[in-house]
Amino acid sequence: MSLPRPRLIALVAGAASATAFAPLDWWVAGLICFAILLRLTHEAPTLRQALLRGWLFGLGHFTVGNNWIQHAFTYQDRMPPVLGYFAVVLLALYLAVYPAIAMGLAWRFGRASALRRPGLPFVLVAGAAWIVTEYLRGVMFTGYPWNPLGVIWLPLPGVAQLAGWTGTYALSGLTVVAAGTLYLATLRSYRPLIGAAIAVGAAALLLNPAVTPPRPGTPLVRVLQANIGEETTVDGTPAERSMLALTTLSNDRATMFPGGPVPRLIVWPEGAVDYWIEDGYPPEWYSRVDPFTVRERVAQTLGPKDVALVGGTGLLFGGDKQLDAATNSVFSIDAAGKIHGRYDKAHLVPYGEYLPMRTILQPLGLSRLVMGDVDYAPGPGPATMDVPGFGKIGMQICYEIIFSGQTVDAANRPAILFNPSNDAWFGGWGPPQHLAQARMRAIEEGLPILRSTPTGISAIIDAHGRIVAAAGMGEARAIEAPMPAALPPTLFARLGNWAAWLVAGLLLLSAIAIRRFAR
């Protein structure tokens, strides 16, 4: 018997499925909701109805999952904050297209006929379709792969390790397959569910990595979190408050071991310094604080072998010495106050760091959420910075860390990734979701990640995606630990998102083989 009111159930199930992600992590609820989606899809009388049910599911899923976006509108004064609620729904109206396409493909190519009971081929096609559409969501129109379904397995570390083999997009498709076995079990087809349960259990037990103690003399990493939020830009609190808080957290004496202090890599959050750090700008831009003074204040907190990675803003001037653009950057500063390197964020946030179609949207009263009169300019892409004493460090600023397969310069593989971010914009749901996606990048690439934010959640993440140390939301503290070791390149690190297409192809071939064998 078909489910009554399928459209309403699709919308409600989609909304409930968002609880599978952080901060709730109700992954079992997520599997049940996706099982309902597959049932609704198979029961759809027409392709149009299958597409509609998938779209309604996606509308609920993305509206609840992206509710944190509304908070960003609170910290700007160019648009009414209430617009944030409309922004969440408008984004969900677009993102829901991808689940709709996935379910349309499953209905069109996965069902043997409208009269037959669903079987494993339908579930396998749905998994393959989900991989394809989730990948497309990550690349179309600059991409927005927030909350890929595979991230729900982080509470089961062994299962999450599969991302090092397949990547997150493929793991998402396998998650849909796992949900599909629940659906088949309701039709008294238990063998796929038993197989899925055995596979998940085996992965949870066998792939759960052991903890490796650090080697003596390993350099330390120190992550700063000052707990100064976006309110500082709203109520006019001076930038000096942030600078003072961070230099105080950085200034603790280096940890002592036999043989002397251990070098520390001290990392600051995104945009933590609201003063210019570089020299070389037109003189009129130095009316606030001399850049050398800023770097000197950072340097005074460092031991002789320490290095700080500091988030700040760079400026780009044209030939007429007029400001053309800004950059969202990370600067490497040593104990002498010298800049050793700079990374410019490459994957910018539309409507946050630049306004698309400015000539059309600006006259309508729309603006960027990040304050300033010029747009940010993108850097060249994933880059590795050679930091004296600490080796090669990859940079991914804020939002860049969510793009699976686009976080590492494969030709110059780093030993660790630095992900400064500013999650003070994003309420209670955004920061834990952002952290979860950073953990997936660590698993995929086999690289540890340092994550520093102004208000939380800051963390030291090892190469298996485990949290070594963390500063929770609303805490003002520094966390320090030996620098986690990198793993050899994972299969995904070698293949990139070709792994996703490979898994999608295997699922489709398996569906075809099962159907032909059944004949």
Short mmCIF file of C-alpha atoms in Angstrom, two decimals:
data_model
loop_
_atom_site.label_atom_id
_atom_site.label_comp_id
_atom_site.label_asym_id
_atom_site.label_seq_id
_atom_site.Cartn_x
_atom_site.Cartn_y
_atom_site.Cartn_z
CA MET A 1 0.00 0.00 0.00
CA SER A 2 1.31 3.42 -0.93
CA LEU A 3 1.96 6.02 1.73
CA PRO A 4 -0.81 8.64 2.11
CA ARG A 5 -0.04 12.31 1.46
CA PRO A 6 3.33 11.55 -0.13
CA ARG A 7 4.21 15.21 -0.74
CA LEU A 8 3.76 16.18 2.90
CA ILE A 9 5.67 13.11 4.06
CA ALA A 10 8.51 13.94 1.67
CA LEU A 11 8.78 17.49 3.05
CA VAL A 12 8.66 16.37 6.69
CA ALA A 13 11.08 13.48 6.15
CA GLY A 14 13.50 15.83 4.42
CA ALA A 15 13.37 18.27 7.33
CA ALA A 16 13.88 15.43 9.83
CA SER A 17 16.80 14.03 7.82
CA ALA A 18 18.84 17.16 8.63
CA THR A 19 19.09 15.93 12.22
CA ALA A 20 21.58 13.31 10.99
CA PHE A 21 24.22 16.06 10.78
CA ALA A 22 25.96 17.97 13.54
CA PRO A 23 25.16 19.25 16.07
CA LEU A 24 22.59 16.48 16.67
CA ASP A 25 24.32 13.61 14.81
CA TRP A 26 21.19 11.46 14.74
CA TRP A 27 22.55 9.34 11.91
CA VAL A 28 20.03 6.53 12.42
CA ALA A 29 17.19 9.03 11.94
CA GLY A 30 18.87 10.14 8.72
CA LEU A 31 18.97 6.58 7.37
CA ILE A 32 15.29 6.10 8.19
CA CYS A 33 14.34 9.36 6.45
CA PHE A 34 16.25 8.40 3.31
CA ALA A 35 14.58 4.98 3.37
CA ILE A 36 11.24 6.83 3.34
CA LEU A 37 12.44 8.94 0.42
CA LEU A 38 13.29 5.83 -1.60
CA ARG A 39 9.89 4.33 -0.87
CA LEU A 40 8.15 7.53 -1.93
CA THR A 41 10.20 7.58 -5.11
CA HIS A 42 9.49 3.99 -6.07
CA GLU A 43 5.78 4.45 -5.37
CA ALA A 44 5.55 7.58 -7.53
CA PRO A 45 3.13 6.93 -10.41
CA THR A 46 5.02 9.15 -12.85
CA LEU A 47 8.47 10.58 -13.37
CA ARG A 48 7.08 14.03 -12.63
CA GLN A 49 5.81 12.86 -9.25
CA ALA A 50 9.17 11.24 -8.45
CA LEU A 51 10.95 14.50 -9.23
CA LEU A 52 8.47 16.48 -7.11
CA ARG A 53 8.85 14.18 -4.12
CA GLY A 54 12.63 14.34 -4.32
CA TRP A 55 12.46 18.13 -4.58
CA LEU A 56 10.15 18.47 -1.56
CA PHE A 57 12.43 16.20 0.45
CA GLY A 58 15.39 18.36 -0.53
CA LEU A 59 13.49 21.54 0.34
CA GLY A 60 12.95 20.35 3.91
CA HIS A 61 16.44 18.87 4.15
CA PHE A 62 18.32 22.00 3.10
CA THR A 63 16.05 24.50 4.85
CA VAL A 64 16.66 22.91 8.24
CA GLY A 65 20.29 21.99 7.57
CA ASN A 66 21.21 25.52 6.45
CA ASN A 67 19.23 27.40 9.11
CA TRP A 68 22.51 28.89 10.43
CA ILE A 69 22.82 31.12 7.34
CA GLN A 70 20.14 33.40 8.75
CA HIS A 71 22.44 34.43 11.61
CA ALA A 72 24.90 36.03 9.19
CA PHE A 73 22.35 38.71 8.33
CA THR A 74 22.33 39.86 11.96
CA TYR A 75 25.87 41.23 11.70
CA GLN A 76 25.47 43.71 8.87
CA ASP A 77 23.46 46.87 8.42
CA ARG A 78 23.00 47.16 4.65
CA MET A 79 20.07 44.75 4.38
CA PRO A 80 17.24 43.95 6.82
CA PRO A 81 18.17 40.96 9.05
CA VAL A 82 14.80 39.34 8.35
CA LEU A 83 16.04 38.79 4.81
CA GLY A 84 18.16 35.98 6.25
CA TYR A 85 15.11 33.75 6.65
CA PHE A 86 14.17 34.26 3.01
CA ALA A 87 17.78 33.58 1.99
CA VAL A 88 17.72 30.16 3.67
CA VAL A 89 14.51 29.16 1.89
CA LEU A 90 15.58 30.58 -1.47
CA LEU A 91 18.85 28.64 -1.28
CA ALA A 92 16.94 25.48 -0.38
CA LEU A 93 14.61 25.96 -3.36
CA TYR A 94 17.68 25.73 -5.59
CA LEU A 95 19.59 23.00 -3.72
CA ALA A 96 16.51 20.76 -3.69
CA VAL A 97 16.92 20.38 -7.44
CA TYR A 98 19.77 17.92 -6.88
CA PRO A 99 17.84 15.36 -4.78
CA ALA A 100 15.00 15.76 -7.27
CA ILE A 101 17.28 14.80 -10.15
CA ALA A 102 18.71 11.88 -8.16
CA MET A 103 15.26 10.49 -7.45
CA GLY A 104 14.15 11.10 -11.01
CA LEU A 105 17.10 9.06 -12.27
CA ALA A 106 16.38 6.31 -9.74
CA TRP A 107 12.73 6.17 -10.81
CA ARG A 108 13.53 6.23 -14.52
CA PHE A 109 16.40 3.74 -14.59
CA GLY A 110 16.10 1.82 -11.33
CA ARG A 111 12.57 0.42 -11.51
CA ALA A 112 12.04 -2.72 -13.57
CA SER A 113 8.37 -1.82 -13.91
CA ALA A 114 5.73 0.05 -11.99
CA LEU A 115 4.12 -3.25 -10.92
CA ARG A 116 7.13 -5.09 -9.52
CA ARG A 117 8.33 -4.78 -5.96
CA PRO A 118 11.49 -2.74 -5.55
CA GLY A 119 14.71 -4.68 -5.44
CA LEU A 120 18.37 -4.11 -4.87
CA PRO A 121 18.94 -2.75 -8.42
CA PHE A 122 16.63 0.19 -7.66
CA VAL A 123 18.58 0.96 -4.49
CA LEU A 124 21.95 0.70 -6.25
CA VAL A 125 20.82 3.06 -9.03
CA ALA A 126 19.58 5.53 -6.40
CA GLY A 127 23.00 5.41 -4.71
CA ALA A 128 24.81 6.03 -7.99
CA ALA A 129 22.46 8.89 -8.87
CA TRP A 130 23.04 10.48 -5.46
CA ILE A 131 26.81 10.41 -6.01
CA VAL A 132 26.48 12.16 -9.36
CA THR A 133 24.09 14.84 -8.15
CA GLU A 134 25.97 15.53 -4.92
CA TYR A 135 29.15 15.97 -6.92
CA LEU A 136 27.34 18.37 -9.25
CA ARG A 137 26.06 20.33 -6.24
CA GLY A 138 29.70 20.76 -5.25
CA VAL A 139 30.82 22.22 -8.59
CA MET A 140 27.86 23.93 -10.29
CA PHE A 141 27.66 27.74 -10.01
CA THR A 142 30.87 27.86 -7.90
CA GLY A 143 29.60 24.91 -5.86
CA TYR A 144 27.96 24.48 -2.47
CA PRO A 145 28.67 20.96 -1.15
CA TRP A 146 27.66 21.77 2.44
CA ASN A 147 26.65 18.72 4.52
CA PRO A 148 27.39 15.90 2.08
CA LEU A 149 25.45 12.88 3.28
CA GLY A 150 28.57 10.78 3.98
CA VAL A 151 29.52 13.08 6.86
CA ILE A 152 26.83 11.51 9.07
CA TRP A 153 29.17 8.56 9.71
CA LEU A 154 31.63 10.57 11.81
CA PRO A 155 30.11 9.21 15.07
CA LEU A 156 31.28 5.79 13.78
CA PRO A 157 34.97 6.55 13.08
CA GLY A 158 35.66 3.22 11.40
CA VAL A 159 32.90 3.74 8.84
CA ALA A 160 33.99 7.33 8.22
CA GLN A 161 37.47 6.03 7.31
CA LEU A 162 35.97 4.71 4.07
CA ALA A 163 36.19 8.28 2.80
CA GLY A 164 39.95 7.82 2.56
CA TRP A 165 39.26 5.20 -0.10
CA THR A 166 36.17 6.49 -1.86
CA GLY A 167 35.89 10.18 -0.97
CA THR A 168 32.89 11.77 0.69
CA TYR A 169 30.63 11.94 -2.38
CA ALA A 170 30.93 8.20 -2.96
CA LEU A 171 30.40 7.52 0.74
CA SER A 172 27.20 9.55 0.45
CA GLY A 173 25.98 7.26 -2.31
CA LEU A 174 26.82 4.19 -0.25
CA THR A 175 24.83 5.76 2.58
CA VAL A 176 21.80 5.97 0.31
CA VAL A 177 22.32 2.27 -0.48
CA ALA A 178 22.43 1.50 3.25
CA ALA A 179 19.19 3.44 3.72
CA GLY A 180 17.70 1.53 0.80
CA THR A 181 18.33 -1.79 2.52
CA LEU A 182 16.13 -0.56 5.38
CA TYR A 183 13.39 0.11 2.84
CA LEU A 184 13.77 -3.34 1.32
CA ALA A 185 13.60 -4.90 4.79
CA THR A 186 10.12 -3.41 5.27
CA LEU A 187 9.12 -5.49 2.23
CA ARG A 188 10.55 -8.63 3.85
CA SER A 189 13.68 -8.58 1.74
CA TYR A 190 16.19 -8.97 4.55
CA ARG A 191 19.35 -10.17 2.83
CA PRO A 192 20.47 -6.71 1.61
CA LEU A 193 19.97 -5.30 5.12
CA ILE A 194 21.96 -8.12 6.68
CA GLY A 195 24.74 -7.54 4.16
CA ALA A 196 24.75 -3.80 4.81
CA ALA A 197 24.77 -4.34 8.59
CA ILE A 198 27.72 -6.71 8.29
CA ALA A 199 29.60 -4.25 6.07
CA VAL A 200 28.98 -1.31 8.43
CA GLY A 201 29.89 -3.39 11.48
CA ALA A 202 33.07 -4.71 9.88
CA ALA A 203 34.14 -1.20 8.87
CA ALA A 204 33.37 0.14 12.34
CA LEU A 205 35.54 -2.54 13.95
CA LEU A 206 38.33 -3.15 11.46
CA LEU A 207 38.96 0.35 10.12
CA ASN A 208 38.84 2.14 13.47
CA PRO A 209 42.45 3.39 13.66
CA ALA A 210 44.67 3.10 16.70
CA VAL A 211 46.09 6.21 18.35
CA THR A 212 49.81 6.68 17.66
CA PRO A 213 51.75 8.64 20.31
CA PRO A 214 53.87 11.53 19.01
CA ARG A 215 57.61 11.13 18.70
CA PRO A 216 59.79 12.95 21.27
CA GLY A 217 60.76 16.44 20.12
CA THR A 218 57.80 16.78 17.73
CA PRO A 219 57.06 20.49 17.16
CA LEU A 220 54.01 21.84 18.91
CA VAL A 221 50.97 23.41 17.32
CA ARG A 222 49.03 26.03 19.25
CA VAL A 223 45.56 27.09 18.15
CA LEU A 224 44.16 30.41 19.39
CA GLN A 225 40.50 31.17 20.07
CA ALA A 226 39.81 34.56 21.66
CA ASN A 227 35.98 34.30 21.79
CA ILE A 228 35.45 37.67 20.16
CA GLY A 229 32.48 37.55 17.83
CA GLU A 230 30.98 39.65 15.10
CA GLU A 231 29.37 41.84 17.75
CA THR A 232 32.67 43.74 17.82
CA THR A 233 31.91 45.13 14.37
CA VAL A 234 28.31 45.93 15.27
CA ASP A 235 28.80 47.74 18.58
CA GLY A 236 31.99 49.53 17.55
CA THR A 237 34.36 47.76 19.92
CA PRO A 238 37.90 48.58 18.74
CA ALA A 239 39.94 46.02 16.83
CA GLU A 240 42.54 46.40 19.57
CA ARG A 241 40.44 44.15 21.79
CA SER A 242 40.91 41.24 19.40
CA MET A 243 44.60 41.91 18.93
CA LEU A 244 45.23 42.07 22.67
CA ALA A 245 43.27 38.90 23.39
CA LEU A 246 45.11 36.90 20.73
CA THR A 247 48.59 38.13 21.64
CA THR A 248 47.85 37.25 25.27
CA LEU A 249 46.82 33.72 24.30
CA SER A 250 49.88 33.37 22.11
CA ASN A 251 52.30 34.75 24.69
CA ASP A 252 52.46 31.79 27.06
CA ARG A 253 55.97 30.45 27.49
CA ALA A 254 56.88 27.67 25.06
CA THR A 255 56.52 24.19 26.51
CA MET A 256 59.81 22.94 27.92
CA PHE A 257 61.29 19.53 27.28
CA PRO A 258 64.77 18.19 28.08
CA GLY A 259 66.99 20.02 25.64
CA GLY A 260 65.05 23.27 25.60
CA PRO A 261 61.82 24.74 24.26
CA VAL A 262 60.04 22.88 21.50
CA PRO A 263 59.24 25.04 18.43
CA ARG A 264 55.59 26.05 18.18
CA LEU A 265 53.45 26.74 15.16
CA ILE A 266 50.91 29.26 16.46
CA VAL A 267 47.81 29.72 14.34
CA TRP A 268 45.36 32.62 14.49
CA PRO A 269 41.75 32.72 13.21
CA GLU A 270 40.55 34.09 9.89
CA GLY A 271 40.58 37.87 9.70
CA ALA A 272 41.79 38.11 13.30
CA VAL A 273 43.92 41.21 12.73
CA ASP A 274 42.00 44.28 11.64
CA TYR A 275 45.24 46.16 10.89
CA TRP A 276 47.36 46.02 7.75
CA ILE A 277 50.16 43.48 8.03
CA GLU A 278 52.04 44.16 4.79
CA ASP A 279 54.17 47.11 3.70
CA GLY A 280 54.12 48.64 0.24
CA TYR A 281 50.70 50.30 0.23
CA PRO A 282 50.17 53.99 -0.59
CA PRO A 283 51.11 56.11 2.45
CA GLU A 284 47.57 57.31 3.15
CA TRP A 285 46.55 53.73 4.02
CA TYR A 286 48.85 53.65 7.04
CA SER A 287 46.98 56.23 9.11
CA ARG A 288 45.91 53.67 11.72
CA VAL A 289 48.84 51.46 12.77
CA ASP A 290 52.19 50.88 11.10
CA PRO A 291 52.36 47.31 9.69
CA PHE A 292 55.77 46.72 11.25
CA THR A 293 54.29 47.53 14.66
CA VAL A 294 51.58 44.92 14.11
CA ARG A 295 54.07 42.27 13.04
CA GLU A 296 56.36 43.24 15.93
CA ARG A 297 53.53 42.68 18.39
CA VAL A 298 52.95 39.22 16.93
CA ALA A 299 56.69 38.49 16.98
CA GLN A 300 56.97 39.45 20.65
CA THR A 301 54.75 36.51 21.54
CA LEU A 302 56.99 34.01 19.73
CA GLY A 303 59.97 32.01 20.87
CA PRO A 304 63.09 32.10 18.68
CA LYS A 305 61.97 29.03 16.70
CA ASP A 306 58.23 29.75 16.69
CA VAL A 307 56.22 30.80 13.65
CA ALA A 308 52.75 32.37 13.58
CA LEU A 309 50.19 31.93 10.81
CA VAL A 310 47.98 35.01 11.06
CA GLY A 311 44.73 35.68 9.23
CA GLY A 312 44.41 39.19 7.83
CA THR A 313 43.46 41.29 4.84
CA GLY A 314 45.62 42.21 1.88
CA LEU A 315 44.99 45.11 -0.49
CA LEU A 316 45.39 45.24 -4.27
CA PHE A 317 45.94 48.60 -5.95
CA GLY A 318 45.74 49.56 -9.60
CA GLY A 319 48.25 51.60 -11.55
CA ASP A 320 46.53 54.80 -10.44
CA LYS A 321 47.07 53.75 -6.79
CA GLN A 322 43.34 53.34 -6.37
CA LEU A 323 42.13 50.35 -4.37
CA ASP A 324 40.90 47.66 -6.76
CA ALA A 325 40.22 44.72 -4.45
CA ALA A 326 41.07 43.05 -1.15
CA THR A 327 42.30 39.56 -0.35
CA ASN A 328 41.38 37.23 2.47
CA SER A 329 44.86 36.05 3.41
CA VAL A 330 47.11 34.14 5.77
CA PHE A 331 50.56 35.52 6.57
CA SER A 332 53.50 33.52 7.92
CA ILE A 333 55.38 35.65 10.48
CA ASP A 334 58.59 34.64 12.29
CA ALA A 335 60.08 35.75 15.60
CA ALA A 336 61.81 38.70 13.88
CA GLY A 337 58.51 40.05 12.56
CA LYS A 338 59.35 39.06 8.99
CA ILE A 339 56.70 37.80 6.56
CA HIS A 340 57.82 34.48 5.06
CA GLY A 341 54.79 33.77 2.94
CA ARG A 342 51.22 34.75 2.10
CA TYR A 343 48.24 32.71 0.92
CA ASP A 344 45.16 34.32 -0.63
CA LYS A 345 41.83 32.57 -0.39
CA ALA A 346 40.89 31.18 -3.79
CA HIS A 347 37.33 29.90 -3.38
CA LEU A 348 35.39 32.97 -2.34
CA VAL A 349 31.88 32.99 -0.91
CA PRO A 350 29.30 34.54 -3.26
CA TYR A 351 27.27 37.27 -1.55
CA GLY A 352 29.76 37.08 1.32
CA GLU A 353 33.11 38.08 -0.14
CA TYR A 354 31.88 39.28 -3.51
CA LEU A 355 28.56 40.25 -5.03
CA PRO A 356 27.77 38.31 -8.22
CA MET A 357 26.18 40.30 -11.03
CA ARG A 358 26.95 43.49 -9.12
CA THR A 359 25.65 45.82 -11.85
CA ILE A 360 22.21 44.17 -11.55
CA LEU A 361 21.96 43.33 -7.86
CA GLN A 362 23.50 46.42 -6.29
CA PRO A 363 20.83 48.79 -7.70
CA LEU A 364 18.23 46.45 -6.15
CA GLY A 365 19.67 47.13 -2.69
CA LEU A 366 21.59 43.87 -2.26
CA SER A 367 25.08 43.89 -0.83
CA ARG A 368 27.82 41.65 0.50
CA LEU A 369 27.48 40.35 4.05
CA VAL A 370 31.16 41.06 4.74
CA MET A 371 31.65 44.76 5.23
CA GLY A 372 33.75 46.83 2.85
CA ASP A 373 33.37 48.83 -0.32
CA VAL A 374 35.31 46.54 -2.69
CA ASP A 375 35.02 42.85 -3.49
CA TYR A 376 37.62 40.31 -2.53
CA ALA A 377 39.84 38.94 -5.28
CA PRO A 378 40.55 35.18 -5.48
CA GLY A 379 43.97 33.62 -5.13
CA PRO A 380 45.31 31.00 -7.56
CA GLY A 381 43.99 27.89 -5.79
CA PRO A 382 45.14 25.28 -3.25
CA ALA A 383 48.68 26.13 -2.25
CA THR A 384 51.41 24.78 0.01
CA MET A 385 53.54 27.16 2.06
CA ASP A 386 57.03 26.15 3.18
CA VAL A 387 57.22 27.24 6.82
CA PRO A 388 60.73 27.18 8.33
CA GLY A 389 61.00 24.53 11.03
CA PHE A 390 57.60 23.01 10.31
CA GLY A 391 57.78 21.90 6.70
CA LYS A 392 55.04 22.16 4.11
CA ILE A 393 51.68 23.50 5.24
CA GLY A 394 48.59 23.62 3.06
CA MET A 395 46.16 26.52 3.39
CA GLN A 396 42.39 26.43 3.18
CA ILE A 397 40.59 29.50 4.52
CA CYS A 398 37.12 28.97 6.00
CA TYR A 399 34.61 27.75 3.39
CA GLU A 400 37.37 26.32 1.16
CA ILE A 401 37.64 23.25 3.40
CA ILE A 402 34.20 21.94 2.37
CA PHE A 403 35.23 21.18 -1.22
CA SER A 404 36.15 17.52 -1.43
CA GLY A 405 39.07 16.84 -3.75
CA GLN A 406 39.97 20.54 -4.01
CA THR A 407 41.90 21.15 -0.79
CA VAL A 408 45.46 20.04 -1.55
CA ASP A 409 48.10 20.98 -4.10
CA ALA A 410 48.76 17.44 -5.31
CA ALA A 411 52.06 18.46 -6.92
CA ASN A 412 53.33 19.81 -3.59
CA ARG A 413 51.65 17.69 -0.91
CA PRO A 414 51.78 19.31 2.52
CA ALA A 415 52.36 17.67 5.88
CA ILE A 416 49.41 19.43 7.51
CA LEU A 417 46.50 21.69 6.54
CA PHE A 418 45.65 25.01 8.20
CA ASN A 419 41.99 26.02 8.11
CA PRO A 420 41.43 29.42 9.73
CA SER A 421 37.78 30.35 9.78
CA ASN A 422 35.33 32.85 11.16
CA ASP A 423 32.27 30.92 12.29
CA ALA A 424 31.07 33.68 14.61
CA TRP A 425 28.50 34.48 11.90
CA PHE A 426 26.74 31.16 11.96
CA GLY A 427 24.82 30.48 15.15
CA GLY A 428 24.69 27.10 16.86
CA TRP A 429 24.47 24.76 13.86
CA GLY A 430 27.01 26.19 11.43
CA PRO A 431 30.24 25.75 13.46
CA PRO A 432 29.81 22.04 14.33
CA GLN A 433 28.80 21.27 10.75
CA HIS A 434 31.85 23.14 9.44
CA LEU A 435 34.10 21.23 11.84
CA ALA A 436 32.61 17.91 10.71
CA GLN A 437 33.41 18.67 7.09
CA ALA A 438 36.98 19.60 7.98
CA ARG A 439 37.30 16.22 9.68
CA MET A 440 36.17 14.52 6.47
CA ARG A 441 38.88 16.35 4.52
CA ALA A 442 41.46 15.03 7.00
CA ILE A 443 40.24 11.46 6.41
CA GLU A 444 40.10 11.85 2.64
CA GLU A 445 43.61 13.27 2.31
CA GLY A 446 45.31 11.50 5.23
CA LEU A 447 46.41 14.89 6.56
CA PRO A 448 45.99 16.51 9.98
CA ILE A 449 44.17 19.84 10.12
CA LEU A 450 44.54 22.86 12.39
CA ARG A 451 41.32 24.78 12.67
CA SER A 452 41.26 28.19 14.36
CA THR A 453 38.12 30.30 14.74
CA PRO A 454 37.32 33.43 16.79
CA THR A 455 34.45 31.92 18.82
CA GLY A 456 34.57 28.16 18.20
CA ILE A 457 34.84 25.42 17.35
CA SER A 458 38.65 25.42 17.06
CA ALA A 459 40.40 22.07 16.92
CA ILE A 460 43.53 20.06 16.27
CA ILE A 461 42.44 17.17 14.03
CA ASP A 462 44.64 14.16 13.29
CA ALA A 463 44.99 12.46 9.90
CA HIS A 464 42.18 10.03 10.74
CA GLY A 465 39.73 12.85 11.39
CA ARG A 466 39.81 12.47 15.17
CA ILE A 467 39.81 15.54 17.39
CA VAL A 468 43.04 15.66 19.39
CA ALA A 469 42.08 18.83 21.24
CA ALA A 470 39.33 21.42 20.84
CA ALA A 471 38.08 24.75 22.16
CA GLY A 472 34.31 24.70 22.30
CA MET A 473 31.90 27.40 21.22
CA GLY A 474 32.13 30.48 23.40
CA GLU A 475 35.45 29.56 25.00
CA ALA A 476 38.45 31.87 25.15
CA ARG A 477 41.49 29.63 25.25
CA ALA A 478 44.47 28.26 23.40
CA ILE A 479 44.88 24.55 22.71
CA GLU A 480 48.29 23.04 22.23
CA ALA A 481 49.50 19.57 21.25
CA PRO A 482 52.35 17.90 19.38
CA MET A 483 51.96 18.36 15.64
CA PRO A 484 50.00 15.31 14.35
CA ALA A 485 51.73 13.22 11.73
CA ALA A 486 50.50 12.87 8.16
CA LEU A 487 49.67 9.49 6.65
CA PRO A 488 50.87 8.28 3.26
CA PRO A 489 48.59 9.55 0.48
CA THR A 490 45.24 7.77 0.62
CA LEU A 491 43.63 6.19 -2.41
CA PHE A 492 41.34 9.19 -2.61
CA ALA A 493 44.30 11.56 -2.36
CA ARG A 494 45.72 9.83 -5.45
CA LEU A 495 42.49 9.57 -7.46
CA GLY A 496 40.59 12.62 -6.31
CA ASN A 497 36.93 12.70 -7.28
CA TRP A 498 37.52 10.15 -10.01
CA ALA A 499 36.94 7.78 -7.08
CA ALA A 500 33.36 9.03 -6.84
CA TRP A 501 32.71 8.34 -10.51
CA LEU A 502 34.32 4.91 -10.15
CA VAL A 503 32.04 3.95 -7.26
CA ALA A 504 28.98 5.31 -9.10
CA GLY A 505 29.92 3.20 -12.12
CA LEU A 506 30.36 0.06 -10.00
CA LEU A 507 26.94 0.57 -8.42
CA LEU A 508 25.32 0.91 -11.84
CA LEU A 509 27.12 -2.16 -13.21
CA SER A 510 26.08 -4.14 -10.14
CA ALA A 511 22.46 -3.12 -10.66
CA ILE A 512 22.58 -4.23 -14.30
CA ALA A 513 24.27 -7.52 -13.41
CA ILE A 514 21.76 -8.34 -10.66
CA ARG A 515 18.81 -7.58 -12.91
CA ARG A 516 20.14 -9.72 -15.77
CA PHE A 517 21.05 -12.56 -13.43
CA ALA A 518 17.52 -12.48 -11.97
CA ARG A 519 16.09 -13.07 -15.43
#
